Amino acid sequence: MAETIEQILTGGHPNSLGRTIEVVELVLVDPDRFEELFNCFRSSDEVVRLRTSNAIKRVESERHDLLVPYVERLLNEISEIDQASTQWTIAQLFDRLSGDLSDAQRERALAIMKRNLAEHDDWIVLNTTTEILSNWAADDEALKSWLKPHLERLSSDSRKSVANRAKKKLKLFGF
């Protein structure tokens, strides 16, 4: 019996891609397996979930159409996974899917990213979410106003990358 995608993504050094590229190639050759990959977000293994995030982004960059039907699951299910890599990935995916979101879906995506910016402490979640929310705020004065106190808070973060990004965005918006 052939290995499942979850089995392929299991094992190896936790900070490595493992066999992620193999999974991406597998899904691109057989798009019917995208759902199997997507379901790996629900794995009990956090390394599998991390590699799933990476694989989903790689597949999306080649076949955006495969991810579009999963917007509701990203909003309702995947956004509730308490893992930093999942939270920074969904911010990136919301950004990539921005043209495919209904107004209601966009509002929910914004609410999720706002929650993450306000409540998460992972530096990659903060940097990624700051960047995407700032991009989305370019034409949204209400979002700019909401961002201001969060950017001010983050501008004094002890982590240079977080503080510098926040300062850059404050300057960009003229705050």
PDB file of C-alpha atoms in Angstrom:
ATOM      1  CA  MET A   1       0.000   0.000   0.000  1.00  0.00           C
ATOM      2  CA  ALA A   2       1.276   3.471  -0.895  1.00  0.00           C
ATOM      3  CA  GLU A   3       2.306   5.865   1.844  1.00  0.00           C
ATOM      4  CA  THR A   4      -0.195   8.472   2.908  1.00  0.00           C
ATOM      5  CA  ILE A   5       0.818  12.113   2.671  1.00  0.00           C
ATOM      6  CA  GLU A   6       0.876  12.286   6.465  1.00  0.00           C
ATOM      7  CA  GLN A   7       3.306   9.351   6.565  1.00  0.00           C
ATOM      8  CA  ILE A   8       5.524  11.040   3.980  1.00  0.00           C
ATOM      9  CA  LEU A   9       5.585  14.255   6.049  1.00  0.00           C
ATOM     10  CA  THR A  10       6.441  12.394   9.273  1.00  0.00           C
ATOM     11  CA  GLY A  11       9.930  11.956  10.690  1.00  0.00           C
ATOM     12  CA  GLY A  12      13.331  13.421  10.153  1.00  0.00           C
ATOM     13  CA  HIS A  13      14.731  16.478  11.874  1.00  0.00           C
ATOM     14  CA  PRO A  14      11.894  18.727  13.117  1.00  0.00           C
ATOM     15  CA  ASN A  15      13.464  21.838  11.593  1.00  0.00           C
ATOM     16  CA  SER A  16      13.931  20.289   8.169  1.00  0.00           C
ATOM     17  CA  LEU A  17      11.558  20.159   5.238  1.00  0.00           C
ATOM     18  CA  GLY A  18      11.821  16.392   5.339  1.00  0.00           C
ATOM     19  CA  ARG A  19      10.053  15.077   2.261  1.00  0.00           C
ATOM     20  CA  THR A  20       7.852  18.149   1.791  1.00  0.00           C
ATOM     21  CA  ILE A  21       9.013  18.762  -1.797  1.00  0.00           C
ATOM     22  CA  GLU A  22       8.106  15.167  -2.649  1.00  0.00           C
ATOM     23  CA  VAL A  23       4.581  15.810  -1.348  1.00  0.00           C
ATOM     24  CA  VAL A  24       4.291  19.016  -3.373  1.00  0.00           C
ATOM     25  CA  GLU A  25       5.310  17.179  -6.537  1.00  0.00           C
ATOM     26  CA  LEU A  26       2.898  14.345  -5.714  1.00  0.00           C
ATOM     27  CA  VAL A  27      -0.034  16.752  -5.317  1.00  0.00           C
ATOM     28  CA  LEU A  28       0.845  18.707  -8.447  1.00  0.00           C
ATOM     29  CA  VAL A  29       0.876  15.476 -10.455  1.00  0.00           C
ATOM     30  CA  ASP A  30      -2.306  14.216  -8.770  1.00  0.00           C
ATOM     31  CA  PRO A  31      -4.400  17.235  -7.653  1.00  0.00           C
ATOM     32  CA  ASP A  32      -7.046  14.887  -6.236  1.00  0.00           C
ATOM     33  CA  ARG A  33      -4.627  14.403  -3.320  1.00  0.00           C
ATOM     34  CA  PHE A  34      -4.778  18.087  -2.323  1.00  0.00           C
ATOM     35  CA  GLU A  35      -7.536  17.362   0.187  1.00  0.00           C
ATOM     36  CA  GLU A  36      -5.409  14.650   1.770  1.00  0.00           C
ATOM     37  CA  LEU A  37      -2.601  17.197   2.128  1.00  0.00           C
ATOM     38  CA  PHE A  38      -4.949  19.853   3.483  1.00  0.00           C
ATOM     39  CA  ASN A  39      -6.288  17.393   6.058  1.00  0.00           C
ATOM     40  CA  CYS A  40      -2.737  17.018   7.407  1.00  0.00           C
ATOM     41  CA  PHE A  41      -3.291  20.403   9.090  1.00  0.00           C
ATOM     42  CA  ARG A  42      -5.308  18.287  11.564  1.00  0.00           C
ATOM     43  CA  SER A  43      -2.415  15.897  12.272  1.00  0.00           C
ATOM     44  CA  SER A  44      -1.565  15.313  15.921  1.00  0.00           C
ATOM     45  CA  ASP A  45       2.111  15.746  14.943  1.00  0.00           C
ATOM     46  CA  GLU A  46       3.167  19.403  14.988  1.00  0.00           C
ATOM     47  CA  VAL A  47       6.066  18.689  12.592  1.00  0.00           C
ATOM     48  CA  VAL A  48       3.576  17.292  10.075  1.00  0.00           C
ATOM     49  CA  ARG A  49       1.456  20.437  10.509  1.00  0.00           C
ATOM     50  CA  LEU A  50       4.526  22.644   9.934  1.00  0.00           C
ATOM     51  CA  ARG A  51       5.443  20.742   6.777  1.00  0.00           C
ATOM     52  CA  THR A  52       1.802  20.839   5.661  1.00  0.00           C
ATOM     53  CA  SER A  53       1.918  24.637   5.914  1.00  0.00           C
ATOM     54  CA  ASN A  54       5.014  24.722   3.754  1.00  0.00           C
ATOM     55  CA  ALA A  55       3.608  22.276   1.210  1.00  0.00           C
ATOM     56  CA  ILE A  56       0.256  24.082   0.941  1.00  0.00           C
ATOM     57  CA  LYS A  57       2.018  27.383   0.162  1.00  0.00           C
ATOM     58  CA  ARG A  58       4.188  25.706  -2.468  1.00  0.00           C
ATOM     59  CA  VAL A  59       1.226  23.980  -4.108  1.00  0.00           C
ATOM     60  CA  GLU A  60      -0.807  27.202  -4.025  1.00  0.00           C
ATOM     61  CA  SER A  61       1.944  29.090  -5.838  1.00  0.00           C
ATOM     62  CA  GLU A  62       1.684  26.577  -8.702  1.00  0.00           C
ATOM     63  CA  ARG A  63      -2.052  25.796  -8.548  1.00  0.00           C
ATOM     64  CA  HIS A  64      -3.903  28.606  -6.779  1.00  0.00           C
ATOM     65  CA  ASP A  65      -7.210  27.096  -7.890  1.00  0.00           C
ATOM     66  CA  LEU A  66      -6.713  24.074  -5.630  1.00  0.00           C
ATOM     67  CA  LEU A  67      -6.803  26.208  -2.476  1.00  0.00           C
ATOM     68  CA  VAL A  68      -9.787  28.435  -3.298  1.00  0.00           C
ATOM     69  CA  PRO A  69     -12.438  25.839  -2.312  1.00  0.00           C
ATOM     70  CA  TYR A  70     -10.797  25.587   1.128  1.00  0.00           C
ATOM     71  CA  VAL A  71     -11.308  29.219   2.197  1.00  0.00           C
ATOM     72  CA  GLU A  72     -14.088  28.334   4.639  1.00  0.00           C
ATOM     73  CA  ARG A  73     -12.006  25.602   6.242  1.00  0.00           C
ATOM     74  CA  LEU A  74      -9.095  28.024   6.628  1.00  0.00           C
ATOM     75  CA  LEU A  75     -11.396  30.546   8.274  1.00  0.00           C
ATOM     76  CA  ASN A  76     -13.352  28.180  10.502  1.00  0.00           C
ATOM     77  CA  GLU A  77     -11.097  25.246  11.243  1.00  0.00           C
ATOM     78  CA  ILE A  78      -7.440  25.859  10.483  1.00  0.00           C
ATOM     79  CA  SER A  79      -7.417  29.342  12.045  1.00  0.00           C
ATOM     80  CA  GLU A  80      -8.184  27.699  15.414  1.00  0.00           C
ATOM     81  CA  ILE A  81      -5.019  25.577  15.445  1.00  0.00           C
ATOM     82  CA  ASP A  82      -2.787  26.939  18.172  1.00  0.00           C
ATOM     83  CA  GLN A  83       0.551  26.588  16.402  1.00  0.00           C
ATOM     84  CA  ALA A  84       2.659  29.505  15.256  1.00  0.00           C
ATOM     85  CA  SER A  85       3.497  28.025  11.849  1.00  0.00           C
ATOM     86  CA  THR A  86      -0.188  27.543  11.137  1.00  0.00           C
ATOM     87  CA  GLN A  87      -1.016  31.103  12.159  1.00  0.00           C
ATOM     88  CA  TRP A  88       1.659  32.719  10.003  1.00  0.00           C
ATOM     89  CA  THR A  89       0.721  30.433   7.119  1.00  0.00           C
ATOM     90  CA  ILE A  90      -2.972  31.332   7.227  1.00  0.00           C
ATOM     91  CA  ALA A  91      -2.056  35.029   7.154  1.00  0.00           C
ATOM     92  CA  GLN A  92      -0.009  34.395   4.021  1.00  0.00           C
ATOM     93  CA  LEU A  93      -2.774  32.290   2.500  1.00  0.00           C
ATOM     94  CA  PHE A  94      -5.425  34.915   3.286  1.00  0.00           C
ATOM     95  CA  ASP A  95      -3.232  37.431   1.486  1.00  0.00           C
ATOM     96  CA  ARG A  96      -2.796  35.148  -1.527  1.00  0.00           C
ATOM     97  CA  LEU A  97      -6.550  34.477  -1.545  1.00  0.00           C
ATOM     98  CA  SER A  98      -7.568  38.120  -1.011  1.00  0.00           C
ATOM     99  CA  GLY A  99      -9.006  38.418  -4.521  1.00  0.00           C
ATOM    100  CA  ASP A 100     -11.103  35.296  -3.982  1.00  0.00           C
ATOM    101  CA  LEU A 101     -12.641  36.281  -0.636  1.00  0.00           C
ATOM    102  CA  SER A 102     -16.189  37.523  -0.314  1.00  0.00           C
ATOM    103  CA  ASP A 103     -16.644  40.649   1.819  1.00  0.00           C
ATOM    104  CA  ALA A 104     -17.780  38.484   4.747  1.00  0.00           C
ATOM    105  CA  GLN A 105     -14.800  36.158   4.347  1.00  0.00           C
ATOM    106  CA  ARG A 106     -12.429  39.116   4.187  1.00  0.00           C
ATOM    107  CA  GLU A 107     -13.885  40.455   7.439  1.00  0.00           C
ATOM    108  CA  ARG A 108     -13.391  37.088   9.110  1.00  0.00           C
ATOM    109  CA  ALA A 109      -9.834  36.833   7.786  1.00  0.00           C
ATOM    110  CA  LEU A 110      -9.156  40.321   9.142  1.00  0.00           C
ATOM    111  CA  ALA A 111     -10.590  39.341  12.536  1.00  0.00           C
ATOM    112  CA  ILE A 112      -8.318  36.291  12.680  1.00  0.00           C
ATOM    113  CA  MET A 113      -5.217  38.277  11.742  1.00  0.00           C
ATOM    114  CA  LYS A 114      -6.125  41.058  14.185  1.00  0.00           C
ATOM    115  CA  ARG A 115      -6.503  38.466  16.939  1.00  0.00           C
ATOM    116  CA  ASN A 116      -3.107  37.029  16.088  1.00  0.00           C
ATOM    117  CA  LEU A 117      -1.423  40.419  16.063  1.00  0.00           C
ATOM    118  CA  ALA A 118      -2.994  41.304  19.406  1.00  0.00           C
ATOM    119  CA  GLU A 119      -2.494  37.986  21.169  1.00  0.00           C
ATOM    120  CA  HIS A 120       0.394  36.003  19.648  1.00  0.00           C
ATOM    121  CA  ASP A 121       3.972  36.317  20.802  1.00  0.00           C
ATOM    122  CA  ASP A 122       5.752  34.342  18.084  1.00  0.00           C
ATOM    123  CA  TRP A 123       8.020  36.709  16.154  1.00  0.00           C
ATOM    124  CA  ILE A 124       7.206  35.201  12.754  1.00  0.00           C
ATOM    125  CA  VAL A 125       3.455  35.418  13.396  1.00  0.00           C
ATOM    126  CA  LEU A 126       3.896  39.052  14.451  1.00  0.00           C
ATOM    127  CA  ASN A 127       6.099  40.001  11.495  1.00  0.00           C
ATOM    128  CA  THR A 128       3.999  38.194   8.900  1.00  0.00           C
ATOM    129  CA  THR A 129       0.711  39.496  10.259  1.00  0.00           C
ATOM    130  CA  THR A 130       2.066  43.048  10.597  1.00  0.00           C
ATOM    131  CA  GLU A 131       3.184  42.968   6.979  1.00  0.00           C
ATOM    132  CA  ILE A 132      -0.086  41.617   5.598  1.00  0.00           C
ATOM    133  CA  LEU A 133      -2.375  43.788   7.723  1.00  0.00           C
ATOM    134  CA  SER A 134      -0.305  46.821   6.736  1.00  0.00           C
ATOM    135  CA  ASN A 135      -0.680  45.931   3.061  1.00  0.00           C
ATOM    136  CA  TRP A 136      -4.425  45.482   3.496  1.00  0.00           C
ATOM    137  CA  ALA A 137      -4.602  48.808   5.375  1.00  0.00           C
ATOM    138  CA  ALA A 138      -3.230  50.768   2.412  1.00  0.00           C
ATOM    139  CA  ASP A 139      -6.809  51.563   1.329  1.00  0.00           C
ATOM    140  CA  ASP A 140      -8.548  51.060   4.664  1.00  0.00           C
ATOM    141  CA  GLU A 141      -8.449  53.959   7.133  1.00  0.00           C
ATOM    142  CA  ALA A 142     -10.296  52.004   9.824  1.00  0.00           C
ATOM    143  CA  LEU A 143      -7.708  49.220   9.648  1.00  0.00           C
ATOM    144  CA  LYS A 144      -4.883  51.790   9.783  1.00  0.00           C
ATOM    145  CA  SER A 145      -6.419  53.262  12.926  1.00  0.00           C
ATOM    146  CA  TRP A 146      -6.764  49.815  14.470  1.00  0.00           C
ATOM    147  CA  LEU A 147      -3.140  48.997  13.588  1.00  0.00           C
ATOM    148  CA  LYS A 148      -1.615  52.138  15.102  1.00  0.00           C
ATOM    149  CA  PRO A 149      -1.606  51.118  18.798  1.00  0.00           C
ATOM    150  CA  HIS A 150      -0.451  47.616  17.902  1.00  0.00           C
ATOM    151  CA  LEU A 151       2.405  48.954  15.803  1.00  0.00           C
ATOM    152  CA  GLU A 152       3.324  51.331  18.624  1.00  0.00           C
ATOM    153  CA  ARG A 153       3.375  48.424  21.089  1.00  0.00           C
ATOM    154  CA  LEU A 154       5.442  46.264  18.765  1.00  0.00           C
ATOM    155  CA  SER A 155       7.873  49.089  17.964  1.00  0.00           C
ATOM    156  CA  SER A 156       9.385  48.603  21.427  1.00  0.00           C
ATOM    157  CA  ASP A 157       9.507  44.809  21.213  1.00  0.00           C
ATOM    158  CA  SER A 158      12.789  43.308  22.401  1.00  0.00           C
ATOM    159  CA  ARG A 159      13.149  41.427  19.129  1.00  0.00           C
ATOM    160  CA  LYS A 160      14.740  43.728  16.566  1.00  0.00           C
ATOM    161  CA  SER A 161      12.926  42.299  13.560  1.00  0.00           C
ATOM    162  CA  VAL A 162       9.530  42.833  15.198  1.00  0.00           C
ATOM    163  CA  ALA A 163      10.368  46.329  16.445  1.00  0.00           C
ATOM    164  CA  ASN A 164      11.950  47.439  13.169  1.00  0.00           C
ATOM    165  CA  ARG A 165       9.030  46.214  11.063  1.00  0.00           C
ATOM    166  CA  ALA A 166       6.550  48.009  13.328  1.00  0.00           C
ATOM    167  CA  LYS A 167       8.582  51.243  13.204  1.00  0.00           C
ATOM    168  CA  LYS A 168       8.777  50.990   9.404  1.00  0.00           C
ATOM    169  CA  LYS A 169       5.002  50.604   9.150  1.00  0.00           C
ATOM    170  CA  LEU A 170       4.345  53.478  11.582  1.00  0.00           C
ATOM    171  CA  LYS A 171       6.540  55.694   9.421  1.00  0.00           C
ATOM    172  CA  LEU A 172       4.873  54.442   6.221  1.00  0.00           C
ATOM    173  CA  PHE A 173       1.438  55.411   7.578  1.00  0.00           C
ATOM    174  CA  GLY A 174       2.704  58.751   8.892  1.00  0.00           C
ATOM    175  CA  PHE A 175       1.980  57.934  12.533  1.00  0.00           C
TER     176      PHE A 175
END
